[in-house]
Short mmCIF file of C-alpha atoms and ligand atoms in Angstrom, two decimals:
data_model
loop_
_atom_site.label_atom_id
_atom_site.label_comp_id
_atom_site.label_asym_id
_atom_site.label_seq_id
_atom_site.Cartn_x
_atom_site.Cartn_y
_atom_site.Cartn_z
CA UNK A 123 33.27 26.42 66.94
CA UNK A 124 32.38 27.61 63.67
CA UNK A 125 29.85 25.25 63.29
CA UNK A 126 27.98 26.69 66.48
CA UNK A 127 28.38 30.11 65.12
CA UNK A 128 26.67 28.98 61.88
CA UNK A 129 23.89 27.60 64.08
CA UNK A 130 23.79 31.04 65.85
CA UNK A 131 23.12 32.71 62.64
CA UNK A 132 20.41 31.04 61.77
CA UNK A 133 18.27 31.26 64.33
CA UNK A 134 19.72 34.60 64.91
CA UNK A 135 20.38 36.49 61.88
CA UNK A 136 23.37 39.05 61.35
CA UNK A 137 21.79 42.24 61.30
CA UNK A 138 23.88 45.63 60.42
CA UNK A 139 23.74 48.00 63.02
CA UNK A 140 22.57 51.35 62.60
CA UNK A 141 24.45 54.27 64.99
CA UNK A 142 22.37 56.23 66.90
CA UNK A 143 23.84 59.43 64.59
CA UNK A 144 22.09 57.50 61.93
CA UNK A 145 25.21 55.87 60.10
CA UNK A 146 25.21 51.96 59.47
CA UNK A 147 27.80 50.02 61.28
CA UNK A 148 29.78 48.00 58.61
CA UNK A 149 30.30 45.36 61.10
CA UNK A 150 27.70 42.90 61.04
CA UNK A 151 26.34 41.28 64.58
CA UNK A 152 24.39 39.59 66.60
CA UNK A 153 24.20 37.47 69.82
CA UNK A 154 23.61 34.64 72.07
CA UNK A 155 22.77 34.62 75.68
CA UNK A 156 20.41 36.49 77.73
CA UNK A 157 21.39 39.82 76.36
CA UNK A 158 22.28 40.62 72.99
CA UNK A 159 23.98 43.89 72.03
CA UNK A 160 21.92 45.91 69.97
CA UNK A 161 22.47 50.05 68.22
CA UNK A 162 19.64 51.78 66.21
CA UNK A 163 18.80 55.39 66.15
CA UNK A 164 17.47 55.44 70.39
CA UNK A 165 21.06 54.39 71.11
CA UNK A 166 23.32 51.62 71.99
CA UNK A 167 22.19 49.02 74.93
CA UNK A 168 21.47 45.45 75.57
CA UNK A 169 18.10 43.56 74.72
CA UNK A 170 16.56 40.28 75.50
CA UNK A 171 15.24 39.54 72.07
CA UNK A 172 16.25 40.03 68.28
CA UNK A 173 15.31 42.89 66.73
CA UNK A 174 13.75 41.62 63.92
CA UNK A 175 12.65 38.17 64.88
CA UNK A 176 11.15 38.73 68.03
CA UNK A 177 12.86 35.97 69.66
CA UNK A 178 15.11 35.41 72.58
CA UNK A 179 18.73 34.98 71.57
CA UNK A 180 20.01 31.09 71.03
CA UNK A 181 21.65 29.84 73.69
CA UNK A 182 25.86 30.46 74.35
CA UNK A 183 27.10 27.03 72.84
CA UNK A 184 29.35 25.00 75.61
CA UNK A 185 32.49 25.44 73.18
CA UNK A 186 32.43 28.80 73.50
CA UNK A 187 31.40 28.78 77.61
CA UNK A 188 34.62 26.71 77.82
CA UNK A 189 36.89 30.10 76.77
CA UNK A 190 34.87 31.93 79.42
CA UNK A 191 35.68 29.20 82.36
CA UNK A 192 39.59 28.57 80.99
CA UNK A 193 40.59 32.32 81.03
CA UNK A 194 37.92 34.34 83.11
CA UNK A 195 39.13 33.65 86.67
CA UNK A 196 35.27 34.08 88.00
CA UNK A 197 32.33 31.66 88.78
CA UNK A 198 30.00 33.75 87.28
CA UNK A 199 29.46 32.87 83.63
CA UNK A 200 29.07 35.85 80.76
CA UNK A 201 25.25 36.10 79.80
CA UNK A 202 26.33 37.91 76.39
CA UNK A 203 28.39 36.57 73.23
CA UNK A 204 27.93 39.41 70.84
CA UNK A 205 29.15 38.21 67.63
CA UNK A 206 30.84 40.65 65.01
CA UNK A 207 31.22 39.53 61.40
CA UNK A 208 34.26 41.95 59.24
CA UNK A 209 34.10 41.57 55.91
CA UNK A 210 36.89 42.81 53.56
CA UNK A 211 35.99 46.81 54.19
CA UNK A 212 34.69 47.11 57.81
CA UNK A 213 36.43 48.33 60.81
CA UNK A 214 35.52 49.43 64.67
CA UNK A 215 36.14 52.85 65.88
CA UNK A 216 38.23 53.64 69.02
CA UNK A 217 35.82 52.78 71.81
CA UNK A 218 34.83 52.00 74.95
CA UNK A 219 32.98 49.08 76.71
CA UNK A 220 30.65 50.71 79.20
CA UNK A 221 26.98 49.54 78.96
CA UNK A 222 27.69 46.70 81.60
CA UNK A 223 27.00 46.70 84.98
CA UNK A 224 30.17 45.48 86.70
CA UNK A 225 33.55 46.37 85.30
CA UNK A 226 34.78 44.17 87.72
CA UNK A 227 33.99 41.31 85.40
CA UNK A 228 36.24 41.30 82.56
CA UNK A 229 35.58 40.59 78.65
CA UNK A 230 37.24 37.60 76.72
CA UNK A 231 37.42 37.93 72.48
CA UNK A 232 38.22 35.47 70.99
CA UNK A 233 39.49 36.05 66.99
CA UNK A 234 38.64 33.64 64.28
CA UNK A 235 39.65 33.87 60.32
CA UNK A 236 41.07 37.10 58.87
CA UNK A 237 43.93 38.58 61.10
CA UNK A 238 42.83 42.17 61.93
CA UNK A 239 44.82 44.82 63.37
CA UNK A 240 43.81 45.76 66.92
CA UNK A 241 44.27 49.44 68.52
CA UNK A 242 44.33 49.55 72.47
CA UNK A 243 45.16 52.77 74.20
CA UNK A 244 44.09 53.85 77.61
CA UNK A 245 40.94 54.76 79.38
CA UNK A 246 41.33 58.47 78.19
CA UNK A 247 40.28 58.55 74.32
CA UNK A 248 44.15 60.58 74.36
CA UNK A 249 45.96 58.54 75.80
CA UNK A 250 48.38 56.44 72.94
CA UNK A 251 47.70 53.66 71.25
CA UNK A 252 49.43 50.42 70.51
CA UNK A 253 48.50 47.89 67.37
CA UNK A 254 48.93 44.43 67.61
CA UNK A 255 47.32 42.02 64.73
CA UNK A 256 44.92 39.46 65.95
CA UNK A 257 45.57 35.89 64.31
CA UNK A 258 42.66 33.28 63.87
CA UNK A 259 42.42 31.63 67.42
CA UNK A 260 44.00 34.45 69.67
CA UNK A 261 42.30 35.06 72.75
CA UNK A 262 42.10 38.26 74.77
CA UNK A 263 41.11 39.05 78.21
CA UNK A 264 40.30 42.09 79.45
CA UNK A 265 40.81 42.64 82.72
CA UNK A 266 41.46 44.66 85.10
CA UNK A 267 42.82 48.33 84.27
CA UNK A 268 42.14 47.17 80.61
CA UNK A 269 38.49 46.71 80.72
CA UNK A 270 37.64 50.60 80.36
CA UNK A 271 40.90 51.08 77.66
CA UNK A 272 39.73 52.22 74.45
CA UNK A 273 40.18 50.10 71.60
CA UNK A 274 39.10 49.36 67.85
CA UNK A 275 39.58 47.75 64.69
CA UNK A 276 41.51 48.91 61.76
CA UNK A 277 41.85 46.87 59.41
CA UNK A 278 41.38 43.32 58.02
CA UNK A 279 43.72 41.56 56.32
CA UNK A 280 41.04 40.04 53.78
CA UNK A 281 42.40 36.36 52.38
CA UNK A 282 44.85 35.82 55.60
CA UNK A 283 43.33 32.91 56.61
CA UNK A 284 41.30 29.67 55.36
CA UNK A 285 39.08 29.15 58.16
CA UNK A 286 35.80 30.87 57.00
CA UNK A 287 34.40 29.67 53.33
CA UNK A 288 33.48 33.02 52.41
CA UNK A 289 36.70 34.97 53.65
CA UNK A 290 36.79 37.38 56.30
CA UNK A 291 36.73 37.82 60.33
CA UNK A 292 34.64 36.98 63.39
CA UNK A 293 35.27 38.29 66.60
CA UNK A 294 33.39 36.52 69.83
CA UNK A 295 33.35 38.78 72.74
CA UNK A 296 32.13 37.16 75.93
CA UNK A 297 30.59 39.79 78.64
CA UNK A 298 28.72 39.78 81.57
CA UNK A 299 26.04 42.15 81.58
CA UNK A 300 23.91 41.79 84.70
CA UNK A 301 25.69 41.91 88.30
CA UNK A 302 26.23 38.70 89.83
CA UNK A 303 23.40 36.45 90.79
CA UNK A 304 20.76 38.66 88.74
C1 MD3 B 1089 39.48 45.96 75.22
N1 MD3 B 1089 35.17 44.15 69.35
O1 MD3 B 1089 32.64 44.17 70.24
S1 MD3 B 1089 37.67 42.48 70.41
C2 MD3 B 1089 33.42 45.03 70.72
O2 MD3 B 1089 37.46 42.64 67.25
C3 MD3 B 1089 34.81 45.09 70.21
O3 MD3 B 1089 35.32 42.82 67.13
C4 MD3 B 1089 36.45 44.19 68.68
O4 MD3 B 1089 35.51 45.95 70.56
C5 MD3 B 1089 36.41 43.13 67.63
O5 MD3 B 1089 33.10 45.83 71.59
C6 MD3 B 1089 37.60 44.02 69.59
C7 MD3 B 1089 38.79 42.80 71.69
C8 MD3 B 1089 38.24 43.57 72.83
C9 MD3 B 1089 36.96 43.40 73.29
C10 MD3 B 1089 36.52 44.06 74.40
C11 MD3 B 1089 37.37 44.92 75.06
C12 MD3 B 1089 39.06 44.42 73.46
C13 MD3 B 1089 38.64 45.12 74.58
C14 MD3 B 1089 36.96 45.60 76.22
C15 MD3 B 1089 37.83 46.42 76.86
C16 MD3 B 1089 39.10 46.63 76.36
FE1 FE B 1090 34.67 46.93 72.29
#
């Protein structure tokens, strides 16, 4: 699976979001699928092409379709893979997943190299929070209630794992964007 997000990458470079409040994310992303996830200063949504290539985004590789179809308990298939690189320093905010168009579908992350320590908490940004680390090859579905809970990334545990040459995390987060049968 690495090799596939390598592949990704390249015809698809990382890019580092900018928030619409005009502060650089220090994730790095980008996509495959129909729709990629994109941020810069006119806001957060989903577009068809790269923003600086041009191009539409490479195609979801079958290894990672095959989380989607063990886990997702729906025929329809995700039409984004947004693909978040942490490197020793970065971290996610407590947020929520609402630019799709059906929360009826859920999303599926899957976690690969540095453990990171994951925040959930409910669908009101009060409510309390739990941590839980994610480990290289942990899978998460969220389903259900869950979808709308608000969640983020603390920390990285930089060096906790051997997987990815150059240290550090990637998180694959499966969604469907459009309703079914668009
Ligand atoms: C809970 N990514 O890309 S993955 C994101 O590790 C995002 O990169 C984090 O949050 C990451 O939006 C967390 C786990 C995850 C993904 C989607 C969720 C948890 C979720 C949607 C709803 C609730
Ligand atoms: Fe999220």
């Amino acid at each position: 699976m690495t090799e596939d997000i390598r592949s990704i990458a390249k015809r698809a470079p990382f890019l580092q979001p900018m928030t619409p409040w005009g502060k650089p994310m220090t994730v790095r992303m980008t996509s495959a699928g129909r729709f990629g996830w994109v941020t810069d200063r006119r806001g957060y949504r989903y577009e068809e092409a790269h923003p600086k290539t041009g191009q539409p985004w490479p195609e979801i590789p079958p290894s990672i379709l095959t989380v989607w179809k063990a886990v997702a308990e729906t025929p329809t298939p995700p039409d984004c893979c947004l693909v978040n690189y942490y490197s020793e320093k970065a971290r996610m905010g407590l947020h929520q997943d609402k630019d799709e168009a059906d929360f009826g579908f859920p999303v599926v992350s899957i976690s690969l190299g540095d453990p990171a320590t994951f925040r959930i908490g409910g669908s009101n940004r009060k409510d309390p929070t739990q941590s839980v680390t994610l480990e290289s090859g942990d899978v998460l579905l969220m389903g259900g209630e869950a979808r709308l809970a608000f969640h983020g990334i603390d920390r990285i545990k930089f060096g906790g794992s051997t997987l990815l040459p150059d240290g550090g995390r990637i998180n694959l987060t499966l969604r469907r964007v459009a309703p079914a049968g668009v």
